[in-house]
Amino acid sequence: MKLFIDTANLAEIREMAWLVDGVTTNPSLVAVEKRPFREVIAEICTLVQGPVSAEATALDTDGMLAEARELAKIHKNVVVKVPMTLAGMKAVQRLAEEGIPTNATLAFSANQALLAAKCGATYVSPFVGRIDDVGGDGMELVSQILEVYEAYAFPTEVIVASVRHPQHVLQAALLGADIATVPYAILKRLFDHPLTDAGIERFLKDWKGMPR
Ligand code: G3P
C-alpha cells in the first residue's frame, strides 16, 4: 500500500518526504498555511517525487476545467482534486480525455465511487473519518469500493482519506486499498509501540552492565 501525507505544511512534508509516495491537500489544509496556493503546490512538487493533489474550487464544470488546466501546468505530478458531484464528474471525464490526472474527492458512497471510475478518475477518495463521525462505517465503504473496482477491473486507485488514527491505516492495508493518505501526526505514530521503547530501554540497561 502506498502512503501519502495529507497536509499542505511544507515542514511536515520535508520531514516525511523520504517515506511518502505522494501528497494530498485540500482547501482547508492550504488555507492554514497562509501562502499563495500555486506557490505552495509548486514547492510541494519539488519535495516529493509523486502525485500531489490540488483541489479545484469552482462548482461548475467549465470553471473546474479552467482551474484544472492551470493547476496541471504547475508540475507534471499535480493531480486535480474534483468534488464528487455531477458537474465534477463531467469535468473528470473531460480531464481524462486530456490526460490530466484527477482525484474524485468527498466520496461517501460506493455508487459515487462507481461513477468516478466510469468517468475515468485516476483516484477516488472516500473520507472514512467523516463517515465514522456521523455514526457510519468508513472502512465498510472502502471494502465495498474495492469489491466493485475488482469486479470490473477499474484502474481507478482508492485513496483512504480523512484518516483519524493508526487503526484506519491498518484497516486500509488489510483491505488492500491502494493508498492511505495520512496526516503528519498519525504518520509519526505508526512508528511507535510502547514495547519497542521498553525493549530498547532494557537492552541498553543490560548492555551498560556488561563487562568490556
Ligand atoms: O484531504 C482530505 C481529508 O483527508 C480530510 O480529512 O480530517 O478533514 O476529515 P478530515
mmCIF file of C-alpha atoms and ligand atoms in Angstrom:
data_model
loop_
_atom_site.group_PDB
_atom_site.id
_atom_site.type_symbol
_atom_site.label_atom_id
_atom_site.label_comp_id
_atom_site.label_asym_id
_atom_site.label_seq_id
_atom_site.Cartn_x
_atom_site.Cartn_y
_atom_site.Cartn_z
ATOM 1 C CA MET A 1 0.000 0.000 0.000
ATOM 2 C CA LYS A 2 1.259 3.460 -0.868
ATOM 3 C CA LEU A 3 1.390 6.096 1.853
ATOM 4 C CA PHE A 4 0.607 9.721 1.067
ATOM 5 C CA ILE A 5 0.845 12.573 3.534
ATOM 6 C CA ASP A 6 -2.335 14.625 3.963
ATOM 7 C CA THR A 7 -1.076 18.143 4.591
ATOM 8 C CA ALA A 8 -0.025 21.365 2.890
ATOM 9 C CA ASN A 9 2.549 22.134 5.580
ATOM 10 C CA LEU A 10 5.982 22.265 3.964
ATOM 11 C CA ALA A 11 7.910 21.475 7.146
ATOM 12 C CA GLU A 12 5.828 18.333 7.703
ATOM 13 C CA ILE A 13 6.248 17.281 4.066
ATOM 14 C CA ARG A 14 10.004 17.932 4.158
ATOM 15 C CA GLU A 15 10.344 15.720 7.246
ATOM 16 C CA MET A 16 8.375 12.834 5.746
ATOM 17 C CA ALA A 17 9.462 13.185 2.095
ATOM 18 C CA TRP A 18 11.791 10.170 2.337
ATOM 19 C CA LEU A 19 8.859 7.976 3.391
ATOM 20 C CA VAL A 20 5.817 9.039 1.440
ATOM 21 C CA ASP A 21 4.733 8.224 -2.102
ATOM 22 C CA GLY A 22 2.642 11.354 -2.619
ATOM 23 C CA VAL A 23 0.801 14.270 -1.041
ATOM 24 C CA THR A 24 -2.842 15.262 -0.780
ATOM 25 C CA THR A 25 -4.042 18.750 0.070
ATOM 26 C CA ASN A 26 -7.461 20.324 0.288
ATOM 27 C CA PRO A 27 -8.615 23.965 0.521
ATOM 28 C CA SER A 28 -8.830 23.807 4.340
ATOM 29 C CA LEU A 29 -5.273 22.469 4.644
ATOM 30 C CA VAL A 30 -3.871 25.078 2.226
ATOM 31 C CA ALA A 31 -5.783 27.918 3.935
ATOM 32 C CA VAL A 32 -3.994 27.383 7.271
ATOM 33 C CA GLU A 33 -0.609 27.843 5.578
ATOM 34 C CA LYS A 34 -1.459 31.489 4.682
ATOM 35 C CA ARG A 35 0.617 31.375 1.489
ATOM 36 C CA PRO A 36 -0.410 31.597 -2.184
ATOM 37 C CA PHE A 37 -1.966 28.313 -3.304
ATOM 38 C CA ARG A 38 0.053 27.843 -6.517
ATOM 39 C CA GLU A 39 3.286 28.629 -4.704
ATOM 40 C CA VAL A 40 2.577 26.002 -2.028
ATOM 41 C CA ILE A 41 1.707 23.328 -4.602
ATOM 42 C CA ALA A 42 4.802 24.128 -6.701
ATOM 43 C CA GLU A 43 7.055 23.814 -3.656
ATOM 44 C CA ILE A 44 5.447 20.541 -2.553
ATOM 45 C CA CYS A 45 6.198 19.137 -6.023
ATOM 46 C CA THR A 46 9.903 19.846 -5.519
ATOM 47 C CA LEU A 47 9.888 17.983 -2.188
ATOM 48 C CA VAL A 48 8.086 14.748 -3.104
ATOM 49 C CA GLN A 49 8.550 12.782 -6.313
ATOM 50 C CA GLY A 50 4.975 11.513 -6.560
ATOM 51 C CA PRO A 51 1.399 12.633 -7.129
ATOM 52 C CA VAL A 52 0.379 15.892 -5.430
ATOM 53 C CA SER A 53 -3.366 16.518 -5.196
ATOM 54 C CA ALA A 54 -4.516 20.139 -5.511
ATOM 55 C CA GLU A 55 -8.222 20.909 -5.376
ATOM 56 C CA ALA A 56 -10.328 22.840 -7.889
ATOM 57 C CA THR A 57 -12.818 25.081 -6.071
ATOM 58 C CA ALA A 58 -15.251 26.060 -8.845
ATOM 59 C CA LEU A 59 -18.644 24.399 -8.641
ATOM 60 C CA ASP A 60 -19.436 24.317 -12.365
ATOM 61 C CA THR A 61 -17.798 22.057 -14.951
ATOM 62 C CA ASP A 62 -16.288 24.831 -17.069
ATOM 63 C CA GLY A 63 -14.891 26.580 -14.006
ATOM 64 C CA MET A 64 -13.361 23.328 -12.752
ATOM 65 C CA LEU A 65 -11.850 22.616 -16.160
ATOM 66 C CA ALA A 66 -10.275 26.063 -16.337
ATOM 67 C CA GLU A 67 -8.807 25.677 -12.835
ATOM 68 C CA ALA A 68 -7.655 22.123 -13.540
ATOM 69 C CA ARG A 69 -5.783 23.110 -16.701
ATOM 70 C CA GLU A 70 -3.984 25.869 -14.792
ATOM 71 C CA LEU A 71 -3.130 23.565 -11.888
ATOM 72 C CA ALA A 72 -1.796 20.909 -14.281
ATOM 73 C CA LYS A 73 0.664 23.476 -15.670
ATOM 74 C CA ILE A 74 2.353 23.839 -12.252
ATOM 75 C CA HIS A 75 4.065 20.432 -12.410
ATOM 76 C CA LYS A 76 3.650 17.083 -14.163
ATOM 77 C CA ASN A 77 2.867 15.412 -10.796
ATOM 78 C CA VAL A 78 -0.135 17.605 -9.995
ATOM 79 C CA VAL A 79 -3.384 15.648 -9.668
ATOM 80 C CA VAL A 80 -6.532 17.756 -9.787
ATOM 81 C CA LYS A 81 -8.934 17.066 -6.951
ATOM 82 C CA VAL A 82 -12.522 17.402 -8.127
ATOM 83 C CA PRO A 83 -15.537 17.124 -5.823
ATOM 84 C CA MET A 84 -17.802 14.110 -6.277
ATOM 85 C CA THR A 85 -20.704 15.929 -7.957
ATOM 86 C CA LEU A 86 -22.380 15.613 -11.342
ATOM 87 C CA ALA A 87 -20.577 18.756 -12.543
ATOM 88 C CA GLY A 88 -17.362 17.398 -11.073
ATOM 89 C CA MET A 89 -17.625 14.045 -12.832
ATOM 90 C CA LYS A 90 -18.272 15.772 -16.169
ATOM 91 C CA ALA A 91 -15.020 17.635 -15.594
ATOM 92 C CA VAL A 92 -13.237 14.411 -14.626
ATOM 93 C CA GLN A 93 -14.342 12.738 -17.859
ATOM 94 C CA ARG A 94 -13.047 15.644 -19.936
ATOM 95 C CA LEU A 95 -9.782 15.838 -17.982
ATOM 96 C CA ALA A 96 -9.245 12.102 -18.509
ATOM 97 C CA GLU A 97 -9.530 12.686 -22.266
ATOM 98 C CA GLU A 98 -6.974 15.482 -21.949
ATOM 99 C CA GLY A 99 -4.592 13.285 -19.965
ATOM 100 C CA ILE A 100 -4.866 15.320 -16.756
ATOM 101 C CA PRO A 101 -4.962 13.044 -13.685
ATOM 102 C CA THR A 102 -7.822 13.523 -11.237
ATOM 103 C CA ASN A 103 -8.790 12.629 -7.688
ATOM 104 C CA ALA A 104 -12.563 12.405 -7.134
ATOM 105 C CA THR A 105 -12.839 13.726 -3.611
ATOM 106 C CA LEU A 106 -15.506 13.838 -0.893
ATOM 107 C CA ALA A 107 -16.739 10.353 -1.851
ATOM 108 C CA PHE A 108 -19.175 8.943 0.682
ATOM 109 C CA SER A 109 -20.852 6.072 -1.190
ATOM 110 C CA ALA A 110 -19.846 3.146 -3.379
ATOM 111 C CA ASN A 111 -22.179 4.414 -6.121
ATOM 112 C CA GLN A 112 -20.251 7.691 -6.184
ATOM 113 C CA ALA A 113 -17.011 5.719 -6.468
ATOM 114 C CA LEU A 114 -18.501 3.632 -9.294
ATOM 115 C CA LEU A 115 -19.357 6.826 -11.183
ATOM 116 C CA ALA A 116 -15.896 8.275 -10.567
ATOM 117 C CA ALA A 117 -14.295 5.149 -12.034
ATOM 118 C CA LYS A 118 -16.639 5.129 -15.026
ATOM 119 C CA CYS A 119 -15.713 8.766 -15.695
ATOM 120 C CA GLY A 120 -12.030 7.853 -15.723
ATOM 121 C CA ALA A 121 -10.900 9.308 -12.385
ATOM 122 C CA THR A 122 -7.290 8.376 -11.632
ATOM 123 C CA TYR A 123 -8.062 8.232 -7.898
ATOM 124 C CA VAL A 124 -11.127 8.235 -5.677
ATOM 125 C CA SER A 125 -11.012 9.464 -2.079
ATOM 126 C CA PRO A 126 -13.523 8.009 0.395
ATOM 127 C CA PHE A 127 -13.444 10.110 3.584
ATOM 128 C CA VAL A 128 -13.544 7.391 6.211
ATOM 129 C CA GLY A 129 -13.173 9.574 9.314
ATOM 130 C CA ARG A 130 -16.063 11.836 8.378
ATOM 131 C CA ILE A 131 -18.297 8.788 7.846
ATOM 132 C CA ASP A 132 -17.310 7.407 11.257
ATOM 133 C CA ASP A 133 -18.020 10.867 12.743
ATOM 134 C CA VAL A 134 -21.688 10.605 11.778
ATOM 135 C CA GLY A 135 -22.066 7.038 13.064
ATOM 136 C CA GLY A 136 -21.314 5.214 9.796
ATOM 137 C CA ASP A 137 -18.584 2.720 8.962
ATOM 138 C CA GLY A 138 -15.933 4.345 6.791
ATOM 139 C CA MET A 139 -13.908 1.188 6.279
ATOM 140 C CA GLU A 140 -17.009 -0.745 5.175
ATOM 141 C CA LEU A 141 -17.321 1.812 2.378
ATOM 142 C CA VAL A 142 -13.692 1.214 1.372
ATOM 143 C CA SER A 143 -14.369 -2.520 1.297
ATOM 144 C CA GLN A 144 -17.391 -2.021 -0.983
ATOM 145 C CA ILE A 145 -15.478 0.250 -3.358
ATOM 146 C CA LEU A 146 -12.606 -2.230 -3.625
ATOM 147 C CA GLU A 147 -15.078 -5.035 -4.355
ATOM 148 C CA VAL A 148 -16.780 -3.062 -7.126
ATOM 149 C CA TYR A 149 -13.481 -1.963 -8.662
ATOM 150 C CA GLU A 150 -12.145 -5.508 -8.615
ATOM 151 C CA ALA A 151 -15.320 -6.917 -10.178
ATOM 152 C CA TYR A 152 -14.944 -4.630 -13.191
ATOM 153 C CA ALA A 153 -11.149 -4.239 -13.179
ATOM 154 C CA PHE A 154 -11.401 -0.458 -12.931
ATOM 155 C CA PRO A 155 -7.918 1.096 -12.858
ATOM 156 C CA THR A 156 -9.010 3.928 -10.503
ATOM 157 C CA GLU A 157 -6.932 3.785 -7.316
ATOM 158 C CA VAL A 158 -8.588 4.069 -3.912
ATOM 159 C CA ILE A 159 -7.127 6.662 -1.537
ATOM 160 C CA VAL A 160 -8.346 6.116 2.014
ATOM 161 C CA ALA A 161 -8.713 9.724 3.215
ATOM 162 C CA SER A 162 -9.874 11.520 6.346
ATOM 163 C CA VAL A 163 -7.681 9.138 8.337
ATOM 164 C CA ARG A 164 -8.017 9.825 12.067
ATOM 165 C CA HIS A 165 -5.959 7.122 13.790
ATOM 166 C CA PRO A 166 -3.470 4.298 13.127
ATOM 167 C CA GLN A 167 -6.266 1.691 13.011
ATOM 168 C CA HIS A 168 -7.591 3.353 9.858
ATOM 169 C CA VAL A 169 -4.187 2.806 8.232
ATOM 170 C CA LEU A 170 -4.047 -0.838 9.295
ATOM 171 C CA GLN A 171 -7.598 -1.498 8.137
ATOM 172 C CA ALA A 172 -6.849 0.161 4.780
ATOM 173 C CA ALA A 173 -3.831 -2.120 4.344
ATOM 174 C CA LEU A 174 -5.757 -5.251 5.374
ATOM 175 C CA LEU A 175 -8.474 -4.445 2.854
ATOM 176 C CA GLY A 176 -5.907 -3.960 0.107
ATOM 177 C CA ALA A 177 -6.573 -0.263 -0.500
ATOM 178 C CA ASP A 178 -4.120 1.238 -2.981
ATOM 179 C CA ILE A 179 -3.225 4.243 -0.831
ATOM 180 C CA ALA A 180 -3.836 5.745 2.595
ATOM 181 C CA THR A 181 -3.317 9.485 2.905
ATOM 182 C CA VAL A 182 -2.291 10.160 6.451
ATOM 183 C CA PRO A 183 -1.874 13.369 8.486
ATOM 184 C CA TYR A 184 1.661 14.046 9.791
ATOM 185 C CA ALA A 185 0.875 13.342 13.454
ATOM 186 C CA ILE A 186 -0.621 9.938 12.637
ATOM 187 C CA LEU A 187 2.223 9.010 10.269
ATOM 188 C CA LYS A 188 4.636 9.564 13.167
ATOM 189 C CA ARG A 189 2.546 7.422 15.489
ATOM 190 C CA LEU A 190 2.756 4.488 13.060
ATOM 191 C CA PHE A 191 6.413 4.060 14.090
ATOM 192 C CA ASP A 192 5.629 3.817 17.788
ATOM 193 C CA HIS A 193 4.959 0.914 20.135
ATOM 194 C CA PRO A 194 5.437 1.018 23.920
ATOM 195 C CA LEU A 195 7.056 -2.435 23.864
ATOM 196 C CA THR A 196 9.640 -1.185 21.349
ATOM 197 C CA ASP A 197 10.556 1.638 23.753
ATOM 198 C CA ALA A 198 10.615 -0.713 26.757
ATOM 199 C CA GLY A 199 12.698 -3.226 24.789
ATOM 200 C CA ILE A 200 15.289 -0.614 23.811
ATOM 201 C CA GLU A 201 15.484 0.611 27.407
ATOM 202 C CA ARG A 202 16.079 -2.923 28.730
ATOM 203 C CA PHE A 203 18.656 -3.815 26.075
ATOM 204 C CA LEU A 204 20.593 -0.624 26.801
ATOM 205 C CA LYS A 205 20.466 -1.231 30.559
ATOM 206 C CA ASP A 206 21.771 -4.802 30.135
ATOM 207 C CA TRP A 207 24.426 -3.639 27.670
ATOM 208 C CA LYS A 208 25.723 -0.997 30.082
ATOM 209 C CA GLY A 209 26.128 -3.598 32.851
ATOM 210 C CA MET A 210 28.144 -5.952 30.619
ATOM 211 C CA PRO A 211 31.938 -6.279 31.292
ATOM 212 C CA ARG A 212 34.001 -4.881 28.382
HETATM 213 O O1 G3P B 1 -7.675 15.604 2.459
HETATM 214 C C1 G3P B 1 -8.960 15.114 2.663
HETATM 215 C C2 G3P B 1 -9.222 14.517 4.006
HETATM 216 O O2 G3P B 1 -8.184 13.682 4.367
HETATM 217 C C3 G3P B 1 -9.705 15.430 5.080
HETATM 218 O O3 G3P B 1 -9.692 14.853 6.346
HETATM 219 O O4 G3P B 1 -9.827 15.001 8.803
HETATM 220 O O5 G3P B 1 -10.684 16.913 7.419
HETATM 221 O O6 G3P B 1 -11.917 14.763 7.505
HETATM 222 P P1 G3P B 1 -10.581 15.410 7.589
#
